[in-house]
CSV table of C-alpha atoms in Angstrom, one decimal:
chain,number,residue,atom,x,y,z
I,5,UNK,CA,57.2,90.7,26.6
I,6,UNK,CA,55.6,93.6,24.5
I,7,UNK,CA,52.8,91.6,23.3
I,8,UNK,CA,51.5,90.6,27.4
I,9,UNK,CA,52.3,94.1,28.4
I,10,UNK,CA,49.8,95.1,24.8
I,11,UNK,CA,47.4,92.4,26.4
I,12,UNK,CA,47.5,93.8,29.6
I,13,UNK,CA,47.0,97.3,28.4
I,14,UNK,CA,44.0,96.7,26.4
I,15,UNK,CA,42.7,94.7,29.4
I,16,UNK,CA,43.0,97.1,31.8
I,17,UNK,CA,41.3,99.6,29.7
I,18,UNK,CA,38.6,97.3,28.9
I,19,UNK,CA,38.3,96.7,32.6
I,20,UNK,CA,38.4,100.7,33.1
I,21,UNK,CA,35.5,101.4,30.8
I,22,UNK,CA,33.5,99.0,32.0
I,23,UNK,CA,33.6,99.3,35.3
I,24,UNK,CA,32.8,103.2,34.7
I,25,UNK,CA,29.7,101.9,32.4
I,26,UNK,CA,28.0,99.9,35.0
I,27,UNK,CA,29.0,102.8,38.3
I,28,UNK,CA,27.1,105.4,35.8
I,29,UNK,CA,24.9,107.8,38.0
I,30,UNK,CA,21.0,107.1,37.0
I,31,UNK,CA,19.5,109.7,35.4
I,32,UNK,CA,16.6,111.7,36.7
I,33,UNK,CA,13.0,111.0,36.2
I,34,UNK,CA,10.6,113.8,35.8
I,35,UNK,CA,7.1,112.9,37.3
I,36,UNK,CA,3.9,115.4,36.0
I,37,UNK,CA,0.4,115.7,38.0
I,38,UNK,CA,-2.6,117.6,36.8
I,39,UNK,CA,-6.0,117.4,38.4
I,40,UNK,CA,-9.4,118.1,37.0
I,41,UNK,CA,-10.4,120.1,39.0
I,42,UNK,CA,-6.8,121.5,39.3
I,43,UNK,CA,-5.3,123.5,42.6
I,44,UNK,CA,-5.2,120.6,44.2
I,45,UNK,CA,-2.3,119.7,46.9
I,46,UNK,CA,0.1,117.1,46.3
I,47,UNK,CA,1.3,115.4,49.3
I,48,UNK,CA,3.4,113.0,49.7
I,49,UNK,CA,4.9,111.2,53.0
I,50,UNK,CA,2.4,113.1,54.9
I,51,UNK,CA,3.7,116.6,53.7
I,52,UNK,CA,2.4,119.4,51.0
I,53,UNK,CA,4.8,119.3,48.5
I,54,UNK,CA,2.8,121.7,45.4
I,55,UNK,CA,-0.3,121.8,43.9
I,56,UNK,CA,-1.5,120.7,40.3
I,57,UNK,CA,-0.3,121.3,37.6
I,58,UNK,CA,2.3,119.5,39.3
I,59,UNK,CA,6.1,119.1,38.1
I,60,UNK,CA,9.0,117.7,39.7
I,61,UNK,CA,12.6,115.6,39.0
I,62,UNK,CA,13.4,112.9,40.9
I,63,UNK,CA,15.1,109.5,41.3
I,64,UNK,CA,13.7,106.4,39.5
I,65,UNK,CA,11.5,104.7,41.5
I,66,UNK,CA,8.3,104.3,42.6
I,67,UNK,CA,6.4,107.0,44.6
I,68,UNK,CA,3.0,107.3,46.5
I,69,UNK,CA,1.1,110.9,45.9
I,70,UNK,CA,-2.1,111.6,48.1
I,71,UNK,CA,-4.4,114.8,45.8
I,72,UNK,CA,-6.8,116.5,47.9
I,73,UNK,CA,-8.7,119.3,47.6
I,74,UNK,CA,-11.7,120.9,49.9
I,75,UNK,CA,-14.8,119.2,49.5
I,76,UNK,CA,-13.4,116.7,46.9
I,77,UNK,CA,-12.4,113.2,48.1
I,78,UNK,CA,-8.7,112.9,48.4
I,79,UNK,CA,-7.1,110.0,45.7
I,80,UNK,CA,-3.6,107.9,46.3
I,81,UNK,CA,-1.9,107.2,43.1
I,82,UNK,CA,1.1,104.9,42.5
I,83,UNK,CA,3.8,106.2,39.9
I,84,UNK,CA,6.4,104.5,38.8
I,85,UNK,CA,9.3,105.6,36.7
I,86,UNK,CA,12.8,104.8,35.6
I,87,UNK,CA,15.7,106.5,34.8
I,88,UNK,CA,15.7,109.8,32.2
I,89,UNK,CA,11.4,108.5,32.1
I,90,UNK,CA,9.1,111.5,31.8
I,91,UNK,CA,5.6,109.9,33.7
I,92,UNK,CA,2.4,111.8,33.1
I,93,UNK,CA,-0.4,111.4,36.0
I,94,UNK,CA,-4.2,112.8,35.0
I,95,UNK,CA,-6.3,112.9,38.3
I,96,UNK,CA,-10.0,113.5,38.1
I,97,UNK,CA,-11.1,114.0,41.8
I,98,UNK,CA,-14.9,113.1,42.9
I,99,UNK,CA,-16.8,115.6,45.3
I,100,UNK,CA,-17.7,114.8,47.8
I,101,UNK,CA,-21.6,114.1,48.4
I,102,UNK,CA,-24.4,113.4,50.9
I,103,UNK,CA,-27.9,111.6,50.9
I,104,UNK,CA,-30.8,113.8,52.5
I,105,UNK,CA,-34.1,112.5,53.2
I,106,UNK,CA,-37.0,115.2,53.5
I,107,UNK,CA,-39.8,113.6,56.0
I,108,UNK,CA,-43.3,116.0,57.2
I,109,UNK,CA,-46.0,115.6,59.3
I,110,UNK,CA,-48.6,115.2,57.1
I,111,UNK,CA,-46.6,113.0,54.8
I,112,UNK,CA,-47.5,112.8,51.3
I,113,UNK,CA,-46.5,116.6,51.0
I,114,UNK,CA,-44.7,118.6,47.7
I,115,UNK,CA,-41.1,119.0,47.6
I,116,UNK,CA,-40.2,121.6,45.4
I,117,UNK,CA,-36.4,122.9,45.0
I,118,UNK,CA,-36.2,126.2,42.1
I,119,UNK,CA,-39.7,125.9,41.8
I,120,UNK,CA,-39.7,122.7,40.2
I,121,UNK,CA,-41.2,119.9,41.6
I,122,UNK,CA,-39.2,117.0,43.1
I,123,UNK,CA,-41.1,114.1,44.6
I,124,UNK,CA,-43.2,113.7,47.4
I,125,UNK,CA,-42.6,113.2,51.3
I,126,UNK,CA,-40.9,111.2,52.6
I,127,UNK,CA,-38.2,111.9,49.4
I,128,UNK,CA,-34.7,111.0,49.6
I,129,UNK,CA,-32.5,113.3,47.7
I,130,UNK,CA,-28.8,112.0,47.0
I,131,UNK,CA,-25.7,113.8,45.4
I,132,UNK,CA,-26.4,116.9,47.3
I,133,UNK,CA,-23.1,118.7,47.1
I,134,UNK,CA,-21.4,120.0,49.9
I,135,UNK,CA,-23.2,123.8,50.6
I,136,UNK,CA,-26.7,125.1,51.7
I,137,UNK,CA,-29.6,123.7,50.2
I,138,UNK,CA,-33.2,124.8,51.0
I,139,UNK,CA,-36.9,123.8,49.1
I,140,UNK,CA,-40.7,124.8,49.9
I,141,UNK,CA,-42.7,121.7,51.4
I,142,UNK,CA,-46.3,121.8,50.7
I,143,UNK,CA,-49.4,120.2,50.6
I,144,UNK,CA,-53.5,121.1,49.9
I,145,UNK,CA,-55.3,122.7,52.6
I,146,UNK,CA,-51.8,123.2,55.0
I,147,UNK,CA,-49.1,126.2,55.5
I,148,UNK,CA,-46.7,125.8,52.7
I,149,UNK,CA,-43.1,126.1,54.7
I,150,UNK,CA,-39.6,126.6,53.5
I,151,UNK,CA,-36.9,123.9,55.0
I,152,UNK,CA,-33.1,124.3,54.5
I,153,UNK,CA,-30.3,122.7,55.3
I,154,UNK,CA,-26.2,122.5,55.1
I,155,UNK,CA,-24.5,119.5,53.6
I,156,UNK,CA,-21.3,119.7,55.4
I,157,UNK,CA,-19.7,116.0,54.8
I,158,UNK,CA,-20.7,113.1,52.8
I,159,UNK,CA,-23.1,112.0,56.2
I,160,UNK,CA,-26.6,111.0,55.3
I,161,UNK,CA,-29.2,113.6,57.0
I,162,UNK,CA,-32.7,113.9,57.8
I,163,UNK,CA,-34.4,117.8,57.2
I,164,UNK,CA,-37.8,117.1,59.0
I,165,UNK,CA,-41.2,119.4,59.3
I,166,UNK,CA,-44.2,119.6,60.3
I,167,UNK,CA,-47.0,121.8,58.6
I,168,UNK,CA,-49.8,123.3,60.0
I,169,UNK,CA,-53.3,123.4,58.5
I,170,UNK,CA,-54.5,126.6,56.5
I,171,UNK,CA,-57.9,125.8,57.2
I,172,UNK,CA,-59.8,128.0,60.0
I,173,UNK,CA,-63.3,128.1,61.8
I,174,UNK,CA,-65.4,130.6,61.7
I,175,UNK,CA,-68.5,130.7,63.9
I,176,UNK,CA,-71.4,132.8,63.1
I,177,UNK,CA,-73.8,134.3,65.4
I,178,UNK,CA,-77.0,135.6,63.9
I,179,UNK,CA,-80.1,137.2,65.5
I,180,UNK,CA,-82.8,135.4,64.7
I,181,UNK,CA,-81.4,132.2,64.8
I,182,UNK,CA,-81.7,129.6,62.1
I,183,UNK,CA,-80.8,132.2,59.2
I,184,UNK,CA,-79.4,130.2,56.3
I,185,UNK,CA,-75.5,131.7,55.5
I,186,UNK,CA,-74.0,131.9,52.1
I,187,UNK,CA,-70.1,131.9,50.8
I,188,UNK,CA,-69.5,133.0,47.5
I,189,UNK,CA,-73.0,132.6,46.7
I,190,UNK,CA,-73.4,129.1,48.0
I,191,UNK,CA,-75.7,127.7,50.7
I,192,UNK,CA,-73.8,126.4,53.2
């Protein structure tokens, strides 16, 4: 009798510490978010829940983060972790860009940007960042004329213009007629 009552002793402790093994509570996970650039908001299910550096504890499992930041494009990431699991997310966010093309009337005409020259009309420019933006359009013999623009989303634009001639007329009228005129000390 005192040996099955030993036998059932140690089995009900065995039972006891197992079942308290596999009912353990998990352990949380600690998910980490940086951004380059950083001060960028974290959201996830739709609502703002920091900005990077990022740190928070949480269940195992696997979460869905949306970074955005103004003027950068926003990035989903997917991080998964487990149970006492320290996860470490670097985002590098991409700005966001637009194409512009520059078009004038004459075409063929100088586009110049910080005084250096950049092509010719018609020019497409792309990777403008989001901001103003201006450059000089020129060409021989016209009215050189400075065209700007704003680069609001990543949209494609057209910046258009038309440039007048610098050339003029001057008419002469002599007494006698037929008197030969000079410029600059040539006939003309």
């Amino acid at each position: 009798m005192i040996k099955s009552v030993k036998i059932f002793f140690v089995g009900l402790i065995s039972f006891a510490i197992c079942s308290c093994g596999g009912n353990k509570a998990p352990e949380p996970a600690e998910i980490s978010i940086t951004s380059s650039p950083d001060k960028a908001k974290v959201i996830y299910k739709g609502k703002e829940v920091g900005i990077t550096p990022f740190k928070v504890k949480t269940k195992p499992g696997t979460y869905i983060f949306e970074i955005e930041k103004l003027n950068f494009k926003p990035k989903f990431i997917r991080v998964i972790v487990a149970d006492e699991e320290q996860k470490n997310v670097e985002v590098s966010l991409e700005e966001i860009t637009s194409s512009v093309l520059i078009d004038s009337m004459p075409r063929e005409a100088i586009v110049e940007i910080d005084g250096k020259k950049i092509g010719q009309t018609p020019l497409i420019m792309h990777e403008q960042k989001i901001g103003s933006h201006k450059a000089i359009v020129s060409k021989p013999g016209m009215v050189q004329q400075e065209i700007s623009w704003v680069v609001e989303n990543a949209r494609p634009q057209t910046v258009k213009t038309n440039l007048s001639s610098s050339m003029g007329v001057i008419k002469v009228n002599v007494s006698p007629s037929n008197a030969q005129i000079s410029i600059d000390g040539s006939p003309k």
